[in-house]
XYZ file of C-alpha atoms in Angstrom:
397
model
C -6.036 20.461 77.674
C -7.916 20.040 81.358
C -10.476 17.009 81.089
C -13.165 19.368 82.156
C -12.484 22.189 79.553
C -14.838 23.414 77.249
C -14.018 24.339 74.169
C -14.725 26.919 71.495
C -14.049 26.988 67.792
C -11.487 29.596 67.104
C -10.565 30.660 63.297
C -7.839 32.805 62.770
C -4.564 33.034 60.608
C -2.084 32.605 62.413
C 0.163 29.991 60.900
C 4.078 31.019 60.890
C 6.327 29.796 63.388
C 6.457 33.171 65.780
C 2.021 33.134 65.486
C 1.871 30.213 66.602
C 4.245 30.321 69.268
C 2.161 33.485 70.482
C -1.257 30.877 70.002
C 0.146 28.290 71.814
C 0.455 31.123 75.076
C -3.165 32.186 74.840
C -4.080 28.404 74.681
C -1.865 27.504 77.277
C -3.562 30.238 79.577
C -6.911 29.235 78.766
C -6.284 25.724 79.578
C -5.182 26.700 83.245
C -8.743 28.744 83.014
C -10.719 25.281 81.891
C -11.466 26.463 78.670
C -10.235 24.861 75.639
C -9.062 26.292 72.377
C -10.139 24.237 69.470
C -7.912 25.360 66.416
C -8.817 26.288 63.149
C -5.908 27.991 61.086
C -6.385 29.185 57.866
C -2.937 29.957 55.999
C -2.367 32.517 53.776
C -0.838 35.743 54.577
C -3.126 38.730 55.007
C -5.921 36.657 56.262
C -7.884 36.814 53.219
C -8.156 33.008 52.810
C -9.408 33.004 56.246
C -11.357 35.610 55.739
C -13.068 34.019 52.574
C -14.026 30.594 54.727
C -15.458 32.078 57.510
C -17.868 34.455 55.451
C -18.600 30.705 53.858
C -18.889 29.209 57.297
C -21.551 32.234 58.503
C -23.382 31.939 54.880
C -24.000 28.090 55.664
C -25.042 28.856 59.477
C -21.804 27.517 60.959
C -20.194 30.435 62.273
C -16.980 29.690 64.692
C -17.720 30.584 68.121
C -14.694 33.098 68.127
C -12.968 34.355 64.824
C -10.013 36.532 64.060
C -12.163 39.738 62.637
C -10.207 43.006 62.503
C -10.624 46.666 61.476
C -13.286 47.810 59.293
C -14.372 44.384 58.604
C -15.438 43.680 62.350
C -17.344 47.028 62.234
C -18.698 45.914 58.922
C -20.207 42.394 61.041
C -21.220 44.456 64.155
C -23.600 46.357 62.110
C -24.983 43.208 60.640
C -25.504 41.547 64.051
C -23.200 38.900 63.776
C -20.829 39.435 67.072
C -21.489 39.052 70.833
C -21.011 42.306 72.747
C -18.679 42.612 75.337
C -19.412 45.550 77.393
C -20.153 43.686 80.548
C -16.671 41.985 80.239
C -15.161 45.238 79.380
C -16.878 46.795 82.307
C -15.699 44.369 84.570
C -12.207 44.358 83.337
C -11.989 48.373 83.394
C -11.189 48.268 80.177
C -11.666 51.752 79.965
C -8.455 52.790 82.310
C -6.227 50.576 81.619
C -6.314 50.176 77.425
C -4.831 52.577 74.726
C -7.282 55.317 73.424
C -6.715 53.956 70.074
C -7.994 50.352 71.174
C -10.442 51.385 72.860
C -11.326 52.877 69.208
C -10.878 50.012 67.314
C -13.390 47.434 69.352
C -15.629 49.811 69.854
C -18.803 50.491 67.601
C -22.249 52.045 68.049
C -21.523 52.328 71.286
C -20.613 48.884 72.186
C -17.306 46.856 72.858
C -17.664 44.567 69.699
C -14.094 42.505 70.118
C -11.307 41.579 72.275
C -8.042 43.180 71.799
C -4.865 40.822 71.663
C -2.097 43.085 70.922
C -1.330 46.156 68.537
C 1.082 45.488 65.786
C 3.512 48.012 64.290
C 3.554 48.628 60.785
C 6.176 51.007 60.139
C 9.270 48.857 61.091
C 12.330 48.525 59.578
C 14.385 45.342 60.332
C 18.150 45.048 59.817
C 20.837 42.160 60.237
C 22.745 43.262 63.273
C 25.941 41.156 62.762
C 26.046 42.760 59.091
C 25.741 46.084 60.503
C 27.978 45.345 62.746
C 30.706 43.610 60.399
C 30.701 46.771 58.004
C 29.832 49.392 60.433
C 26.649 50.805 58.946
C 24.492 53.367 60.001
C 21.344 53.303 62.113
C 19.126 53.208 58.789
C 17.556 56.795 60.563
C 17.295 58.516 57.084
C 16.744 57.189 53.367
C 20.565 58.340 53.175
C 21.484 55.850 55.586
C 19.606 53.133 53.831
C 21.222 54.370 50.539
C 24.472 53.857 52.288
C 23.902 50.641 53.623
C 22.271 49.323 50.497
C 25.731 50.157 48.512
C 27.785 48.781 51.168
C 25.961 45.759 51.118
C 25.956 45.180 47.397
C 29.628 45.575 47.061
C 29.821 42.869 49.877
C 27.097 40.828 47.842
C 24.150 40.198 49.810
C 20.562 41.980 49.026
C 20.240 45.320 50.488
C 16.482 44.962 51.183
C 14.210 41.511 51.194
C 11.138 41.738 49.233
C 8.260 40.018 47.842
C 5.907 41.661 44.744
C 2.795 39.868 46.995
C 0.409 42.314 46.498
C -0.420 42.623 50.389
C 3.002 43.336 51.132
C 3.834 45.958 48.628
C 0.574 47.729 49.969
C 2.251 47.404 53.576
C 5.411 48.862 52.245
C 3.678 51.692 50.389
C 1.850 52.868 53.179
C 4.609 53.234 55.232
C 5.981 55.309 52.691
C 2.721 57.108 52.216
C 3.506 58.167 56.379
C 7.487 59.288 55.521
C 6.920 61.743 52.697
C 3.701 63.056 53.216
C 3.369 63.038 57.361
C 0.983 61.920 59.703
C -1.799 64.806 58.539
C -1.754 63.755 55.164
C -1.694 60.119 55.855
C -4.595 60.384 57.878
C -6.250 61.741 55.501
C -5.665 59.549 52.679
C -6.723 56.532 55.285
C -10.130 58.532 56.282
C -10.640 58.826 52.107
C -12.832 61.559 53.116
C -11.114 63.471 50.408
C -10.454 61.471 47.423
C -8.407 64.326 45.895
C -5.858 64.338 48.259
C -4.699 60.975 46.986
C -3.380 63.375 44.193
C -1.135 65.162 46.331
C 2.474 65.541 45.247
C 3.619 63.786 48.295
C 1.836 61.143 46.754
C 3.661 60.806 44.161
C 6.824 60.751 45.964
C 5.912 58.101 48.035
C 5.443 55.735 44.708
C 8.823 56.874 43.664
C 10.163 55.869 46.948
C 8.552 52.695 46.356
C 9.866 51.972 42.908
C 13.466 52.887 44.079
C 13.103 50.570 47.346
C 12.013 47.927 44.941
C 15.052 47.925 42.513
C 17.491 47.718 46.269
C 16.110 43.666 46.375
C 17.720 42.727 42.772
C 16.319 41.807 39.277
C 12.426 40.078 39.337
C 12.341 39.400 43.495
C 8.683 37.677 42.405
C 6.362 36.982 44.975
C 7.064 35.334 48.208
C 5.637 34.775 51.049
C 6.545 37.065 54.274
C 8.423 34.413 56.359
C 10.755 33.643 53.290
C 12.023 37.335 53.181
C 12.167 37.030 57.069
C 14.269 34.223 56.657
C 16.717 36.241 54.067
C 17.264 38.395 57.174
C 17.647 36.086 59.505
C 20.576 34.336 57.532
C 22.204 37.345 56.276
C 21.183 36.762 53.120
C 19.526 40.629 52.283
C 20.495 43.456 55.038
C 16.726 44.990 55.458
C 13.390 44.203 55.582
C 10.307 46.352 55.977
C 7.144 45.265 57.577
C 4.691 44.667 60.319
C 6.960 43.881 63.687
C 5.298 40.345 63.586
C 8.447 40.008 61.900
C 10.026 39.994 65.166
C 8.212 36.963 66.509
C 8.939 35.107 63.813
C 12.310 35.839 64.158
C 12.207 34.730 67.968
C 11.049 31.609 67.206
C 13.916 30.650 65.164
C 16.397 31.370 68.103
C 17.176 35.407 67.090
C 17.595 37.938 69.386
C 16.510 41.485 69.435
C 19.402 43.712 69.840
C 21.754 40.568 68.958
C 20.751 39.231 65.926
C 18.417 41.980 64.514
C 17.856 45.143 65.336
C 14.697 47.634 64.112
C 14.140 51.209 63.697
C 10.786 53.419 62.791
C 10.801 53.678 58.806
C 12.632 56.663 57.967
C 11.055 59.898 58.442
C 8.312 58.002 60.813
C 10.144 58.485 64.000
C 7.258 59.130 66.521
C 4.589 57.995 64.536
C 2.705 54.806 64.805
C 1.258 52.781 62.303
C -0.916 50.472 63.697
C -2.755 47.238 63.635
C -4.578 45.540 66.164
C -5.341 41.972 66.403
C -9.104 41.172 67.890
C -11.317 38.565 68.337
C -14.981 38.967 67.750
C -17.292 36.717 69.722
C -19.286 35.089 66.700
C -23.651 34.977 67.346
C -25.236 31.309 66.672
C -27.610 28.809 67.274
C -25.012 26.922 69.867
C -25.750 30.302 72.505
C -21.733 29.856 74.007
C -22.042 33.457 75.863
C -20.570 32.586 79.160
C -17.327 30.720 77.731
C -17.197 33.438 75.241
C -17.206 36.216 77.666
C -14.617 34.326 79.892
C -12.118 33.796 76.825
C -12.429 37.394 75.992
C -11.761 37.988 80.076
C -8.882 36.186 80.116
C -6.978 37.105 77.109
C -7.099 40.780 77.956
C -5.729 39.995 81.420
C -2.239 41.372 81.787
C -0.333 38.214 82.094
C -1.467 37.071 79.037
C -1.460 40.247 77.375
C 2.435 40.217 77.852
C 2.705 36.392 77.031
C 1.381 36.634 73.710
C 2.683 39.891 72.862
C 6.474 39.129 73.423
C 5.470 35.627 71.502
C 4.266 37.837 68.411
C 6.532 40.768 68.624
C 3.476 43.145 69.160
C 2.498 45.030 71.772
C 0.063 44.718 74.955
C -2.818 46.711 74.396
C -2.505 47.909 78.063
C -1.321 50.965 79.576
C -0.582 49.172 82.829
C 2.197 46.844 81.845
C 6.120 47.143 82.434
C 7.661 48.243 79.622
C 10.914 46.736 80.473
C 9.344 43.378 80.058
C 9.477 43.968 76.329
C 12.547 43.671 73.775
C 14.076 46.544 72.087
C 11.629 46.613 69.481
C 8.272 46.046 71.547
C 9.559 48.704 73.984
C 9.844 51.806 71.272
C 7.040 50.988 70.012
C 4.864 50.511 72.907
C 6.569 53.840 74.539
C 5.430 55.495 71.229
C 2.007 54.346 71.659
C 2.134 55.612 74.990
C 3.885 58.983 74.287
C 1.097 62.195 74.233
C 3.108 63.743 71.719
C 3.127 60.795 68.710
C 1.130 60.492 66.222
C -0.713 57.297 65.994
C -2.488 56.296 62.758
C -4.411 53.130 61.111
C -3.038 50.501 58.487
C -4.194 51.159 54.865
C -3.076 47.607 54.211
C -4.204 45.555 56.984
C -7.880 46.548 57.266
C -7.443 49.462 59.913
C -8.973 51.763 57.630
C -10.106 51.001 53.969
C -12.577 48.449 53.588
C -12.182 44.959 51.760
C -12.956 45.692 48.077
C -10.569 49.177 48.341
C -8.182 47.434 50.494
C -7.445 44.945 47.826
C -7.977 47.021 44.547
C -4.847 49.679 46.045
C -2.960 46.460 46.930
C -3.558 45.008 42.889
C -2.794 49.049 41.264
C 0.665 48.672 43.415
C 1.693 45.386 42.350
C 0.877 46.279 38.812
C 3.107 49.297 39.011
C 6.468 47.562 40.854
C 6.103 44.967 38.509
C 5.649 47.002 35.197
C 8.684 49.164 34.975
C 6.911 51.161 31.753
C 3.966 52.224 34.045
C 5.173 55.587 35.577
C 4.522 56.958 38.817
C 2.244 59.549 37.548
C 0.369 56.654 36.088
C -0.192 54.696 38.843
C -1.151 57.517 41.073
C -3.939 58.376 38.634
C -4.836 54.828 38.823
C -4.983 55.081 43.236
C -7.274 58.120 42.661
C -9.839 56.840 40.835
C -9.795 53.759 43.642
C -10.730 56.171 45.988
C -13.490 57.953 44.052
C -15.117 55.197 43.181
C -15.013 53.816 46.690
C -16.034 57.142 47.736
C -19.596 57.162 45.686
């Protein structure tokens, strides 16, 4: 760190080897800058460890000067007062021209810039071992066929079709993916607007919680819980073919020494071609007694600059949140999914699952009714789907 920096708190949770690889750029760019980074990582995938100490840490008049705050729960703070608005900086950064509509959407809030964008993750990904593929000449997993196929050919061969973990976070990431394949982007929207409550008792529905059952028997007997960067590391060894979830997947395989197009390859989860899924990492500029506007304005500068928009984004495995950035830059991966972002014609929709959309409470109450059902085989899909729609009625009062 320069001798002259100064430093802000920053609490976030990134903590696996690819996040922190993507940290270490953003510090490393704010250190050229003269402004220091002072760490404070929270494990715990999901974030909602971190989450729980830094509503502790604003409870006991310690906020962090700049905190990982995403989604409905930074519009959530925003209303109460709690973050630093950025319009100036946004202003001065023409934010405005050179960001994705759907950014643009997520930091703002009452009219204000509430957040700086880092990068927008894709959540419909599937992942597959590109020496297996290649050593039993599978498919493109384009269709659920294909993944049927590949799944049988890779059982007979013994190794997992599919990596999974019964964490209830990342069944809810796998299910919403699924809720985007069988019932389409119209319908997913509106299940993630929860407008409607009764649409959660569509038939598509209850398709997608088949699909997830059936998905669930491809990883073997009891898979249990584990955390992300353990299935990850089933895929990176060749130990289980597939792997669906967020492309921060990607980064973490990066850091161990993969390759994208090499080593792994990924494709839209079936029937999601030219949709988008998204997630967007921000950081909210925390209010408090210590008044750190100026540094907290310049961090918010820098990290939206290109350079280190494309630093931290091939680092993570997301995506710049800029328009204005050469696609070519990015690996296989980053590049459909930014071109998707940037096509008029996809459809581009929030994350269920990672706070995009549903608040806290509903966020986590669909994520515990899906791990009870993959986990109970006696508890049918009907069951379960009566269970989701009386989530989102209640939510709904």
């Amino acid at each position: 760190m320069s001798a002259h920096a100064q430093s802000l708190d920053v609490l976030h949770w990134w903590t696996s080897a690819g996040e922190r690889r993507a940290v270490d750029q953003l510090v490393q760019q704010l250190d050229k800058r003269g402004l220091g980074w002072n760490d404070a990582a929270i494990p715990g995938g999901g974030g909602m460890a971190a989450v729980k100490v830094l509503k502790g840490r604003v409870l006991a008049g310690d906020p962090p000067d700049v905190a990982q705050v995403i989604g409905r729960t930074l519009t959530d703070w925003a209303d109460l007062g709690l973050v630093l608005p950025l319009d100036d900086v946004a202003q001065r950064g023409r934010w405005k021209g050179a960001m994705f509509p759907v950014v643009l959407q997520v930091v703002s809030h009452g009219g204000r810039i509430v957040a700086a964008p880092l990068g927008v993750h894709r959540i419909n990904t599937l992942f597959y071992n590109q020496a297996l593929w290649a050593r039993w000449k599978l498919p493109v997993p384009r269709s659920w066929d294909d993944v049927a196929q590949a799944a049988s050919a890779l059982r007979r061969a013994g190794v997992t079709p599919l990596a999974w973990s019964d964490e209830p976070w990342q069944v809810a990431t796998v299910f919403e993916t699924l809720l985007l394949a069988e019932g389409g982007a119209s319908l997913y929207a509106e299940l993630a607007g929860a407008q409607r409550p009764s649409a959660w008792a569509d038939a598509r529905v209850l398709r997608a919680l088949t699909r997830l059952r059936w998905l669930r028997q491809l990883a073997g007997e009891s898979p249990g819980e584990q955390r992300w960067t353990s299935s990850a590391r089933q895929l990176f060894r060749g130990e289980a073919g597939m792997l669906i979830m967020g492309d921060w997947v990607g980064g973490e395989l990066m850091a161990w020494g993969a390759q994208a197009g090499r080593d792994y390859a990924c494709a839209p989860v079936p029937e999601t071609a030219q949709m988008h899924l998204y997630s967007v990492d921000t950081l909210a500029m925390l209010q408090s007694r210590r008044k750190r506007d100026a540094a907290q304005e310049k961090l918010a500068d820098i990290v939206t600059q290109p350079s280190v928009q494309l630093a931290y984004n091939q680092a993570k495995g997301s995506v710049p949140v800029r328009t204005d950035i050469d696609p070519s830059q990015l690996d296989d991966c980053e590049r459909d999914s930014w071109q998707t972002l940037a096509h008029p014609g996809s459809r581009v929709v929030p994350s269920i699952a990672h706070r995009m959309a549903a608040d806290e409470s509903t966020k986590d109450a669909l994520a515990d009714a899906l791990h009870r059902f993959v986990t109970d085989p006696q508890q049918t899909p009907e069951r379960a789907q009566e269970r989701l729609v009386a989530i989102v009625k209640g939510a709904a009062r």
